[in-house]
Amino acid sequence: MADVSTGLGTGRASVGAVLDFAWAAGEFTATEVMAGTSLTRSTAIDAIDTLLDAGILRELPNARAVGAYRSGRPARRFTLSADLGVVVGIDAGATHLAVSVADPLDRVLVHHRVEVDPLQPAEVRRATIIAQLETTLAEAEVPRDRVLALCAGVAAPVDRNGISPPHPDGFWERTNPGLAEALRDWAHIVEVKNDAQLAAIAEGATGAAVGCRDYVALLASERFGGGVVVDGHVLHGAHGGVGEGVVFDHITGVETAVGLPYSLQDQAREAVAAGEIAPDGPVGLLVAEDRIDPRLVLTLAASGDGDALRVAERVGAVVARIVGVLGSMYDPARVIVCGAVAESIEPVLAAARRILPAEMHLPAPQILASTLGAEVVSAGAIATARRAARERAVPLLAERRLSMRA
C-alpha cells in the first residue's frame, strides 16, 4: 500500500488504499473502490474527496453529460490527475547512455540513447549523464521540479545507498561516478541500481518472466551479469553484488565475464584457427575483419550455414555452462538472456538447451530470449521509478498539497 504520511490525517490508511486502487483502475466509481478495497461507502468517499482536494484525483464528467447514461442518478467517476509529474529512467551502460522520460502510468514521452567512451573519467561521465538528462527533459518540455522519481541503472554492484564498491581497474567508479549524490536533487525519489537487477525487474513486469517467481535475467551485452529473482524477490546482497559476472572468470569452460557479442567473436576466431571452419567461407571471411558483427554470424546460423552453426554450438556450450552455474546456485524456473543480442540469439540458445541437462543435477531451467531488446535496462529503470512514484513520491505530493491548503 502507498505509504501515505500522517500529514493526511487519521484517514491515511483509507486514502492510501484508494490511491493504490486508482493506479490500476483507470476510471472508477466509489462503488468500485468499495468492492476493490473493502472500505465502507462513507470512508471511500471521504478518501476520494481528500485526494480530489490534493489534486491527485480528478472527477470526470458524469455519464449523463457524455451521453452514456439514460435514467437515474449517474455515479461520480474519477481518475488519477494527468499532471502529477513524470518519472525518469537512466541506463548508464559501459558504452552507452540512455535517458527516458515517462508518465507515471504507461507512456514513454521521450527516449534518447547515445554511445559513450567506456574509458571516460568519472567526472566526464557524470557531466555527460547530467547533460543528457537536461536535454531529454527539455525535449519533453518538463521542468525539473515535476520529476517524481528517477532510477539510474549502472554496470556495477550498487549498495542500498546507491554507492558502488571500488573496482581493481576503476571500472565500477567510472560507470557509477557518484550518481546517488549527483542526482539527489533531480527528483523527490532517486534510486541507483545494478543494470542486471533492473533487467530482471523489466522481465518480471512486461517480459518473459511475467507470472514467474523464480528466474534469472542474464544480461549478456558488454559483460555477463545476472539479475536474480527468488520467491518473487530481487536478490541484492550487502554491496548489491548478487549475480555479479566476475564469478565466470573462474568457471572452467567460461573463463571470462565478457558478454555474448565477444564470445561469438572469440569462438569464431578459435574455430578458424583450429581448422574447424574454412577461412574462405562466409564465417571465415568475417573473421578476417578487425571486429566481427555477431549479428551476421547469428543470421548465417539461422539460415542454416554449417560454419555459423558450428560457432553457435560452441557459444551454446558456454551459455549452458553459465546457466548451469546459475541454475545450481539459485534454482530458477527460467533464465532469460537479455540485451540487444537476444533478438538473434536463438541458434545459440537451441544449442545451450541440448547441452544444459548434463551440466546440472537439478531440473534444467527454461532458457529464453528476451523480447525487450537493447532497452531492457531502461524498461526496468522506468518500472522502478514508477513504483517509487506510486508508493512514495505521489503520497508525499498529496501530503504537501494538503498541508499548503490547510
Coordinates of N, CA, C and O in Angstrom, one line a residue, residues 42 49 76 107 129 149 154 209 238 240 249 336 353 378 385:
S42 N -18.9 5.5 3.1 CA -18.6 6.9 3.6 C -17.1 7.0 3.7 O -16.5 8.1 3.4
D49 N -12.5 12.3 -1.7 CA -12.6 13.7 -1.6 C -11.3 14.3 -1.2 O -10.8 15.4 -1.6
R76 N -20.7 9.3 -9.8 CA -19.5 10.1 -10.0 C -18.3 9.2 -10.4 O -18.2 8.1 -9.9
R107 N 3.1 5.5 -20.5 CA 3.6 6.1 -21.8 C 5.1 6.6 -21.6 O 5.3 7.3 -20.6
I129 N 26.1 12.4 -18.2 CA 24.8 11.9 -17.8 C 23.9 13.1 -17.4 O 22.7 13.2 -17.8
A149 N 10.1 10.7 -9.6 CA 11.1 9.7 -9.2 C 12.0 9.4 -10.4 O 11.6 9.5 -11.6
V154 N 23.3 1.1 -13.6 CA 24.7 1.2 -13.9 C 25.3 -0.2 -13.9 O 24.8 -1.2 -13.3
A209 N 9.3 -13.1 -18.0 CA 9.1 -13.6 -16.6 C 7.8 -13.2 -16.0 O 7.7 -13.4 -14.8
A238 N 24.9 -7.5 0.3 CA 25.4 -6.4 1.1 C 25.9 -5.2 0.3 O 25.7 -4.1 0.6
G240 N 25.2 -5.1 -3.2 CA 24.5 -5.2 -4.5 C 25.1 -6.1 -5.5 O 24.9 -6.0 -6.7
D249 N 34.8 -15.6 -14.5 CA 36.3 -15.7 -14.8 C 36.9 -16.9 -14.2 O 37.9 -17.4 -14.7
I336 N 16.6 -15.9 -18.6 CA 16.2 -15.1 -19.7 C 17.4 -14.4 -20.2 O 18.0 -13.6 -19.4
R353 N 20.3 -25.4 -24.9 CA 19.2 -26.2 -24.3 C 19.5 -27.7 -24.4 O 19.2 -28.5 -23.6
S378 N 16.6 0.2 -19.5 CA 15.7 1.4 -19.5 C 14.3 1.0 -19.0 O 13.7 1.7 -18.2
A385 N 11.1 3.4 -11.3 CA 10.8 4.8 -10.9 C 9.3 4.9 -10.8 O 8.8 5.7 -9.9

